[in-house]
Coordinates of C-alpha atoms in Angstrom, one line a residue:
X109 CA 8.2 24.7 89.3
X110 CA 11.0 22.3 90.2
X111 CA 13.7 22.1 87.6
X112 CA 13.5 18.3 87.2
X113 CA 9.8 18.6 86.5
X114 CA 10.4 21.2 83.8
X115 CA 13.0 18.9 82.3
X116 CA 10.7 16.0 82.3
X117 CA 7.9 18.0 80.7
X118 CA 10.3 19.3 78.0
X119 CA 11.5 15.8 77.2
X120 CA 7.9 14.7 76.8
X121 CA 7.2 17.3 74.1
X122 CA 7.1 16.1 70.5
X123 CA 9.8 17.3 68.2
X124 CA 9.2 20.6 66.5
X125 CA 8.5 21.1 62.9
X126 CA 12.0 22.3 62.2
X127 CA 13.5 19.2 63.8
X128 CA 11.3 16.9 61.7
X129 CA 12.2 18.9 58.5
X130 CA 15.9 18.4 59.3
X131 CA 15.3 14.6 59.7
X132 CA 13.5 14.6 56.4
X133 CA 16.4 16.3 54.6
X134 CA 18.9 13.9 56.1
X135 CA 16.8 10.9 55.1
X136 CA 16.5 12.2 51.5
X137 CA 20.3 12.8 51.3
X138 CA 20.9 9.3 52.4
X139 CA 18.4 8.0 49.8
X140 CA 20.4 9.8 47.1
X141 CA 23.7 8.3 48.4
X142 CA 22.3 4.7 48.5
X143 CA 20.7 5.1 45.1
X144 CA 24.1 6.3 43.6
X145 CA 25.9 3.2 45.1
X146 CA 23.1 0.9 43.9
X147 CA 23.4 2.2 40.3
X148 CA 27.1 1.6 40.4
X149 CA 26.5 -2.1 41.4
X150 CA 26.1 -4.3 38.3
X151 CA 24.3 -7.6 39.1
X152 CA 23.8 -9.8 36.1
X153 CA 22.2 -12.6 38.2
X154 CA 25.1 -15.0 37.9
X155 CA 26.8 -14.2 41.1
X156 CA 24.6 -14.8 44.2
X157 CA 26.7 -12.4 46.3
X158 CA 26.1 -9.5 43.9
X159 CA 22.5 -10.5 43.5
X160 CA 21.8 -10.2 47.2
X161 CA 23.9 -7.1 47.5
X162 CA 21.7 -5.5 44.8
X163 CA 18.6 -6.7 46.7
X164 CA 19.8 -5.2 49.9
X165 CA 20.4 -1.8 48.2
X166 CA 16.8 -1.9 46.7
X167 CA 15.4 -2.9 50.1
X168 CA 17.3 0.0 51.8
X169 CA 15.8 2.5 49.3
X170 CA 12.3 1.2 50.0
X171 CA 12.9 1.5 53.8
X172 CA 14.2 5.0 53.4
X173 CA 11.2 5.9 51.2
X174 CA 8.9 4.6 53.9
X175 CA 10.8 6.6 56.6
X176 CA 10.4 9.7 54.5
X177 CA 6.7 9.1 54.3
X178 CA 6.4 8.5 58.0
X179 CA 8.4 11.7 58.8
X180 CA 6.1 13.6 56.5
X181 CA 3.1 12.3 58.4
X182 CA 4.8 13.2 61.7
X183 CA 5.3 16.8 60.4
X184 CA 1.8 17.2 58.9
X185 CA -0.2 15.1 61.3
X186 CA -0.8 11.5 60.6
X187 CA -4.2 11.3 62.1
X188 CA -5.3 8.4 64.4
X189 CA -3.4 5.2 64.7
X190 CA -5.1 1.9 64.0
X191 CA -7.2 0.5 66.9
X192 CA -4.6 -2.1 67.8
X193 CA -1.8 0.5 67.8
X194 CA -1.0 -0.2 71.4
X195 CA -0.5 -4.0 71.1
X196 CA 2.4 -4.6 73.5
X197 CA 3.1 -8.2 72.6
X198 CA 3.9 -7.7 68.9
X199 CA 7.6 -7.7 67.9
X200 CA 9.0 -4.2 67.2
X201 CA 9.4 -5.0 63.5
X202 CA 5.7 -5.7 63.1
X203 CA 4.1 -3.6 65.8
X204 CA 1.3 -1.3 64.4
X205 CA 2.7 2.2 63.8
X206 CA 6.3 1.0 63.7
X207 CA 8.6 2.4 61.1
X208 CA 10.2 -1.0 60.7
X209 CA 8.9 -3.7 58.3
X210 CA 9.3 -7.4 58.7
X211 CA 11.4 -8.7 55.7
X212 CA 11.8 -12.2 54.5
X213 CA 13.5 -13.9 51.5
X214 CA 12.9 -16.8 49.3
X215 CA 14.4 -18.7 46.3
X216 CA 12.6 -21.1 44.0
X217 CA 14.8 -23.5 41.9
X218 CA 13.0 -24.3 38.7
X219 CA 15.3 -27.2 37.8
X220 CA 15.0 -29.1 41.1
X221 CA 11.5 -27.8 42.0
X222 CA 12.9 -26.9 45.4
X223 CA 12.1 -23.8 47.4
X224 CA 14.0 -22.1 50.2
X225 CA 12.4 -19.6 52.7
X226 CA 13.9 -17.5 55.5
X227 CA 12.3 -17.8 58.9
X228 CA 11.0 -14.2 58.6
X229 CA 9.0 -15.2 55.5
X230 CA 7.2 -17.9 57.5
X231 CA 6.3 -15.3 60.1
X232 CA 5.0 -12.8 57.5
X233 CA 2.8 -15.5 55.9
X234 CA 1.8 -16.9 59.3
X235 CA 2.9 -20.4 58.4
X236 CA 4.4 -23.1 60.6
X237 CA 8.2 -23.1 60.2
X238 CA 8.1 -26.9 60.2
X239 CA 5.9 -26.9 57.1
X240 CA 7.6 -27.1 53.7
X241 CA 7.8 -23.8 51.8
X242 CA 5.1 -23.1 49.1
X243 CA 6.1 -23.6 45.5
X244 CA 5.5 -20.9 42.9
X245 CA 2.4 -22.7 41.9
X246 CA 1.1 -22.9 45.4
X247 CA 2.0 -19.3 46.4
X248 CA -1.2 -17.8 44.9
X249 CA -3.3 -19.9 47.3
X250 CA -2.4 -17.5 50.2
X251 CA -3.2 -14.4 48.1
X252 CA -6.6 -12.7 48.2
X253 CA -8.7 -13.4 45.1
X254 CA -8.5 -9.9 43.7
X255 CA -4.7 -9.9 43.8
X256 CA -3.9 -13.4 42.4
X257 CA -3.8 -12.3 38.8
X258 CA -1.3 -9.5 39.7
X259 CA 1.0 -12.0 41.4
X260 CA 0.7 -14.5 38.5
X261 CA 1.6 -11.8 36.0
X262 CA 4.6 -10.6 38.0
X263 CA 6.0 -14.2 38.3
X264 CA 5.3 -15.0 34.7
X265 CA 7.0 -11.9 33.4
X266 CA 10.0 -12.7 35.6
X267 CA 10.3 -16.3 34.5
X268 CA 9.6 -15.9 30.8
X269 CA 10.7 -12.4 30.0
X270 CA 13.4 -12.1 32.8
X271 CA 11.8 -8.9 34.1
X272 CA 12.5 -7.5 37.6
X273 CA 9.7 -8.0 40.1
X274 CA 8.6 -5.0 42.1
X275 CA 5.0 -5.1 43.1
X276 CA 2.5 -5.5 46.0
X277 CA -0.3 -7.8 46.8
X278 CA -2.4 -8.9 49.8
X279 CA -2.1 -12.3 51.6
X280 CA -4.5 -14.0 54.0
X281 CA -2.9 -15.6 57.0
X282 CA -4.2 -18.8 58.5
X283 CA -5.8 -16.8 61.3
X284 CA -7.8 -14.8 58.7
X285 CA -5.8 -11.6 59.0
X286 CA -5.1 -9.8 55.7
X287 CA -1.6 -8.3 55.3
X288 CA -0.1 -6.2 52.5
X289 CA 3.2 -7.6 51.1
X290 CA 5.7 -5.9 48.8
X291 CA 7.7 -8.3 46.7
X292 CA 11.0 -7.6 44.9
X293 CA 12.8 -10.3 42.9
X294 CA 14.8 -11.2 39.8
X295 CA 15.4 -14.3 37.7
X296 CA 18.6 -16.3 38.0
X297 CA 19.9 -17.2 34.5
X298 CA 22.1 -20.3 33.7
X299 CA 25.0 -20.0 31.2
X300 CA 22.7 -20.5 28.2
X301 CA 20.4 -17.6 29.2
X302 CA 17.5 -19.8 30.5
X303 CA 15.9 -19.0 33.8
X304 CA 17.1 -21.6 36.4
X305 CA 15.6 -20.0 39.5
X306 CA 13.9 -17.0 41.0
X307 CA 14.8 -15.2 44.2
X308 CA 12.7 -12.6 46.0
X309 CA 12.6 -10.3 49.0
X310 CA 9.1 -9.9 50.6
X311 CA 8.3 -7.1 53.0
X312 CA 5.3 -6.7 55.2
X313 CA 4.0 -3.1 54.5
X314 CA 0.6 -3.4 56.2
X315 CA 1.2 -0.8 58.8
X316 CA 2.6 1.7 56.3
X317 CA -0.4 1.3 54.0
X318 CA -2.8 1.5 57.0
X319 CA -1.1 4.7 58.1
X320 CA -1.2 6.2 54.6
X321 CA -4.9 5.3 54.3
X322 CA -5.6 7.0 57.6
X323 CA -3.8 10.2 56.5
X324 CA -5.6 10.2 53.2
X325 CA -9.0 9.8 54.8
X326 CA -8.2 12.5 57.3
X327 CA -7.2 14.9 54.6
X328 CA -10.2 14.1 52.5
X329 CA -12.4 14.7 55.6
X330 CA -10.7 17.9 56.3
X331 CA -11.1 19.1 52.8
X332 CA -14.8 18.2 52.8
X333 CA -15.3 20.1 56.1
X334 CA -13.4 23.1 54.8
X335 CA -15.5 23.2 51.6
X336 CA -18.7 22.8 53.6
X337 CA -17.6 25.6 55.9
X338 CA -16.7 27.9 53.0
X339 CA -20.1 27.2 51.4
X340 CA -22.0 27.8 54.6
X341 CA -20.1 31.1 55.2
X342 CA -20.9 32.3 51.7
X343 CA -24.6 31.5 52.0
X344 CA -24.8 33.1 55.5
X345 CA -23.0 36.2 54.3
X346 CA -25.2 36.5 51.3
X347 CA -28.3 36.1 53.4
X348 CA -27.1 38.6 55.9
X349 CA -26.3 41.1 53.2
X350 CA -29.7 40.7 51.7
X351 CA -31.5 41.2 55.0
X352 CA -29.7 44.0 56.8
X353 CA -30.6 47.5 55.8
X354 CA -29.2 48.5 52.4
X355 CA -28.0 51.9 53.5
X356 CA -24.5 52.6 54.5
X357 CA -23.1 55.7 56.2
X358 CA -25.4 58.7 56.4
X359 CA -29.2 58.2 56.6
X360 CA -31.9 60.7 57.5
X361 CA -35.5 59.8 58.5
X362 CA -38.1 60.5 57.6
X363 CA -37.3 60.8 54.0
X364 CA -40.0 63.4 53.4
X365 CA -40.7 66.4 55.6
X366 CA -38.6 67.5 58.6
X367 CA -35.7 65.1 59.0
X368 CA -35.6 64.5 62.7
X369 CA -33.1 61.6 63.0
X370 CA -29.6 61.4 61.7
X371 CA -28.7 57.7 61.6
X372 CA -25.5 55.6 61.2
X373 CA -24.7 52.0 61.9
X374 CA -21.8 49.5 61.6
X375 CA -21.5 45.7 61.7
X376 CA -18.4 44.2 63.3
X377 CA -17.7 40.6 62.3
X378 CA -16.0 38.0 64.5
X379 CA -12.2 37.9 64.0
X380 CA -11.8 34.3 65.3
X381 CA -14.7 32.6 63.6
X382 CA -15.4 32.1 59.9
X383 CA -19.1 31.7 60.6
X384 CA -21.7 34.4 60.4
X385 CA -23.6 35.3 63.6
X386 CA -27.2 36.3 64.2
X387 CA -26.7 40.0 65.0
X388 CA -28.8 42.7 63.3
X389 CA -29.5 46.4 63.3
X390 CA -32.4 48.2 61.6
X391 CA -33.9 51.6 61.0
X392 CA -37.2 51.9 59.2
X393 CA -39.6 54.8 58.4
X394 CA -43.1 53.8 59.4
X395 CA -46.4 54.8 57.6
X396 CA -47.4 57.3 60.3
X397 CA -44.1 59.2 60.1
X398 CA -42.6 57.5 63.1
X399 CA -39.2 55.7 63.0
X400 CA -38.4 52.1 64.0
X401 CA -35.0 51.4 65.6
X402 CA -34.0 47.9 66.5
X403 CA -30.9 45.8 67.3
X404 CA -30.8 42.1 68.2
X405 CA -28.8 38.9 68.4
X406 CA -29.9 35.3 67.8
X407 CA -27.5 32.9 69.6
X408 CA -25.2 30.7 67.5
X409 CA -23.5 30.9 64.1
X410 CA -24.0 29.6 60.6
X411 CA -26.6 29.4 57.9
X412 CA -29.4 28.3 60.2
X413 CA -28.8 31.2 62.6
X414 CA -28.6 33.7 59.8
X415 CA -31.9 32.4 58.4
X416 CA -33.5 32.6 61.9
X417 CA -32.2 36.2 62.2
X418 CA -33.8 37.0 58.8
X419 CA -37.1 35.6 60.1
X420 CA -37.1 37.6 63.3
X421 CA -36.0 40.9 61.5
X422 CA -38.7 40.4 58.9
X423 CA -41.3 39.8 61.7
X424 CA -40.1 43.0 63.5
X425 CA -40.5 45.1 60.4
X426 CA -43.9 43.6 59.5
X427 CA -45.4 44.1 63.0
X428 CA -43.9 47.6 63.3
X429 CA -45.4 48.6 59.9
X430 CA -48.8 47.3 61.1
X431 CA -48.6 49.7 64.1
X432 CA -47.7 47.2 66.8
X433 CA -46.3 48.8 70.0
X434 CA -42.8 47.6 71.1
X435 CA -44.0 45.7 74.2
X436 CA -46.6 43.7 72.2
X437 CA -44.2 43.3 69.4
X438 CA -41.7 41.6 71.7
X439 CA -44.4 39.2 73.1
X440 CA -45.4 38.1 69.6
X441 CA -41.7 37.8 68.6
X442 CA -41.2 35.5 71.6
X443 CA -44.1 33.3 70.5
X444 CA -42.7 33.1 67.0
X445 CA -39.3 32.0 68.3
X446 CA -40.9 29.6 70.7
X447 CA -42.8 28.0 67.8
X448 CA -39.8 27.3 65.6
X449 CA -38.7 23.8 65.0
X450 CA -35.2 24.3 66.1
X451 CA -35.0 25.8 69.6
X452 CA -33.1 29.1 69.9
X453 CA -32.6 32.1 72.2
X454 CA -32.4 35.7 71.2
X455 CA -32.2 39.2 72.6
X456 CA -33.5 42.4 71.1
X457 CA -34.3 46.1 71.6
X458 CA -37.2 47.7 69.7
X459 CA -37.9 51.5 69.7
X460 CA -40.5 53.7 68.1
X461 CA -39.6 57.4 67.9
X462 CA -42.4 59.9 67.6
X463 CA -41.0 63.0 66.0
X464 CA -43.9 65.3 66.9
X465 CA -43.3 64.9 70.7
X466 CA -39.7 63.6 70.5
X467 CA -40.9 60.6 72.5
X468 CA -39.0 57.3 72.4
X469 CA -41.2 54.3 73.3
X470 CA -39.2 51.1 73.7
X471 CA -39.1 47.5 75.0
X472 CA -36.3 44.9 75.4
X473 CA -35.9 41.2 75.6
X474 CA -32.8 40.3 77.7
X475 CA -30.8 43.0 75.8
X476 CA -28.6 45.9 76.9
X477 CA -30.6 49.1 77.2
X478 CA -30.0 52.0 74.8
X479 CA -27.5 54.6 76.0
X480 CA -28.5 58.3 75.9
X481 CA -25.8 61.0 75.5
X482 CA -26.7 64.7 76.3
X483 CA -24.4 67.7 76.8
X484 CA -21.2 65.7 77.1
X485 CA -22.5 63.1 79.6
X486 CA -24.1 59.7 79.1
X487 CA -26.5 57.4 80.9
X488 CA -28.3 54.1 80.5
X489 CA -32.0 54.3 80.0
X490 CA -34.3 52.8 82.6
X491 CA -34.9 49.2 81.6
X492 CA -38.4 47.8 81.3
X493 CA -38.9 44.1 82.2
X494 CA -38.4 41.5 79.5
X495 CA -36.8 38.1 79.3
X496 CA -34.8 36.5 76.5
X497 CA -36.8 35.6 73.4
X498 CA -37.5 31.9 73.3
X499 CA -36.7 31.4 77.0
X500 CA -40.3 30.9 78.2
X501 CA -43.7 30.6 76.6
X502 CA -46.3 33.4 77.1
X503 CA -43.8 35.9 78.4
X504 CA -45.0 39.6 78.7
X505 CA -42.8 42.6 78.0
X506 CA -43.1 46.0 79.5
X507 CA -42.6 49.4 77.8
X508 CA -40.7 52.5 78.8
X509 CA -40.8 56.1 77.4
X510 CA -38.1 58.7 77.2
X511 CA -38.5 62.3 76.0
X512 CA -35.5 63.3 73.8
X513 CA -34.1 66.8 73.1
X514 CA -32.5 68.2 70.0
X515 CA -28.8 67.2 69.9
X516 CA -29.4 64.0 72.0
X517 CA -27.5 61.0 70.8
X518 CA -29.0 57.5 71.2
X519 CA -26.7 54.4 71.0
X520 CA -28.0 50.8 70.5
X521 CA -25.6 47.9 70.5
X522 CA -25.3 44.1 70.8
X523 CA -23.3 42.4 73.6
X524 CA -20.3 41.2 71.6
X525 CA -19.0 44.8 71.1
X526 CA -16.4 44.5 73.8
X527 CA -14.8 41.0 73.8
X528 CA -14.4 39.4 77.3
X529 CA -16.5 42.0 79.1
X530 CA -19.9 41.7 80.7
X531 CA -22.7 44.1 79.9
X532 CA -21.9 46.4 82.8
X533 CA -18.3 46.7 81.7
X534 CA -19.2 47.3 78.1
X535 CA -21.7 50.0 79.1
X536 CA -19.1 51.8 81.2
X537 CA -16.6 51.8 78.4
X538 CA -19.2 53.2 76.0
X539 CA -20.3 55.9 78.5
X540 CA -16.7 57.0 78.7
X541 CA -17.1 58.2 75.1
X542 CA -19.6 60.9 76.2
X543 CA -17.1 63.8 76.2
X544 CA -16.0 62.9 72.7
X545 CA -19.6 62.5 71.5
X546 CA -20.4 66.0 72.9
X547 CA -18.0 67.5 70.3
X548 CA -19.3 65.4 67.4
X549 CA -22.1 66.7 65.2
X550 CA -23.1 63.6 63.1
X551 CA -24.2 60.1 63.9
X552 CA -21.7 58.8 61.4
X553 CA -18.8 60.4 63.2
X554 CA -20.0 58.8 66.5
X555 CA -20.0 55.3 64.9
X556 CA -16.5 55.9 63.6
X557 CA -15.4 56.7 67.1
X558 CA -16.9 53.5 68.4
X559 CA -15.3 51.4 65.7
X560 CA -12.0 53.1 66.2
X561 CA -12.0 52.1 69.9
X562 CA -13.6 48.7 69.7
X563 CA -13.4 47.5 66.1
X564 CA -9.8 46.5 65.9
X565 CA -9.9 44.2 69.0
X566 CA -10.1 40.4 68.4
X567 CA -13.7 39.3 69.1
X568 CA -15.1 35.8 69.3
X569 CA -18.6 37.0 68.4
X570 CA -20.2 39.4 65.9
X571 CA -21.5 42.8 67.1
X572 CA -23.2 45.8 65.7
X573 CA -23.8 49.4 66.8
X574 CA -26.6 51.8 65.8
X575 CA -26.5 55.6 66.5
X576 CA -29.4 58.0 66.2
X577 CA -29.0 61.7 66.6
X578 CA -31.9 64.0 67.2
X579 CA -31.8 66.9 64.8

């Protein structure tokens, strides 16, 4: 890349968090310095020069406070700017999103009933500079109805009780636009202590308030989504925990009589998503002494997917207990998924193991075939035909048979086991474990070997593995 392009790209990057933090620290130190000078300035209202000097210190503090707020938004993310944030014709001091605020001043003489406004105040209120300034009695006429009482109270407290004015209200400009105005002011006392006039500095803070509102709404929305995500994760996790087999570690089936299968399984959650996926594994003793083995995956994440997974797994168990063969079971499972209100796709493998003949009968729906390990070597079982569950109505599913031998190891898995790999690559990596499996004597040790090799990698999707060893 040419060097000048690199420089241009670097210049276009926003300042880092450390740079913004440094600016915030500088702004706050400056605020402290200005406040210290302001407190050392004694303005009793008799000297106009001191009065305006004190007002400028107060105004500087407010501007620095606003700057601190804007820098905090820059660091934390202010959210979207107002729709008119790219208005090019607005002056810099009033342009939406600008750190600067338009500032105007006024003085009302109570003895002569005269008023004096700066040109900026006319612009803030949107009034014709040729028109006479509004008196204190007329000023509430440009204030929104809900804020008139607040303005009246501030002015009354200033004129009667000689209190300092520091408050905010909204005004309506002649073009109908509503603006937020911050007003600071003090009474001017004559020698006998009576109020002779009132001065004020008015600042347009509309953009600051709009930006603060956007930040607040963004944070509220983020907190709402976080709470909802946490709730959904908890519900999905509880549902998954309730549905998946309760056994952990070693399992022998059947429970009574010769124990012909040594079983173990493990669930590997996603490391990049807080949502629960639709993967499942299952091993179940059937009434005729046979054993059901199944793994599957319903696409998606969240409560709805976990609920759909629970429905499918319940259907698999129910049909297997009723004696349904794997091919027919897959066909009915496809019809069940096709009839659901919310469309979904799923993949699955369903096996029935006959201990008397050591025969494995199985069917699959768009799922990786089981892997068979024997005498230190491994291979993929011949795959019968079968499409994804929910992909097409009326699909039929073939069956396949495999005769197993004592010491054989059968591995079933879902396709998220090896992140970033296709099915063929995943199968090849699993088959590479055959020499290690040949030295292992329990299903649980085999699962541990798989988890050691694949469990610590970052995965975008959930996965599970089920191992059955013929005893």
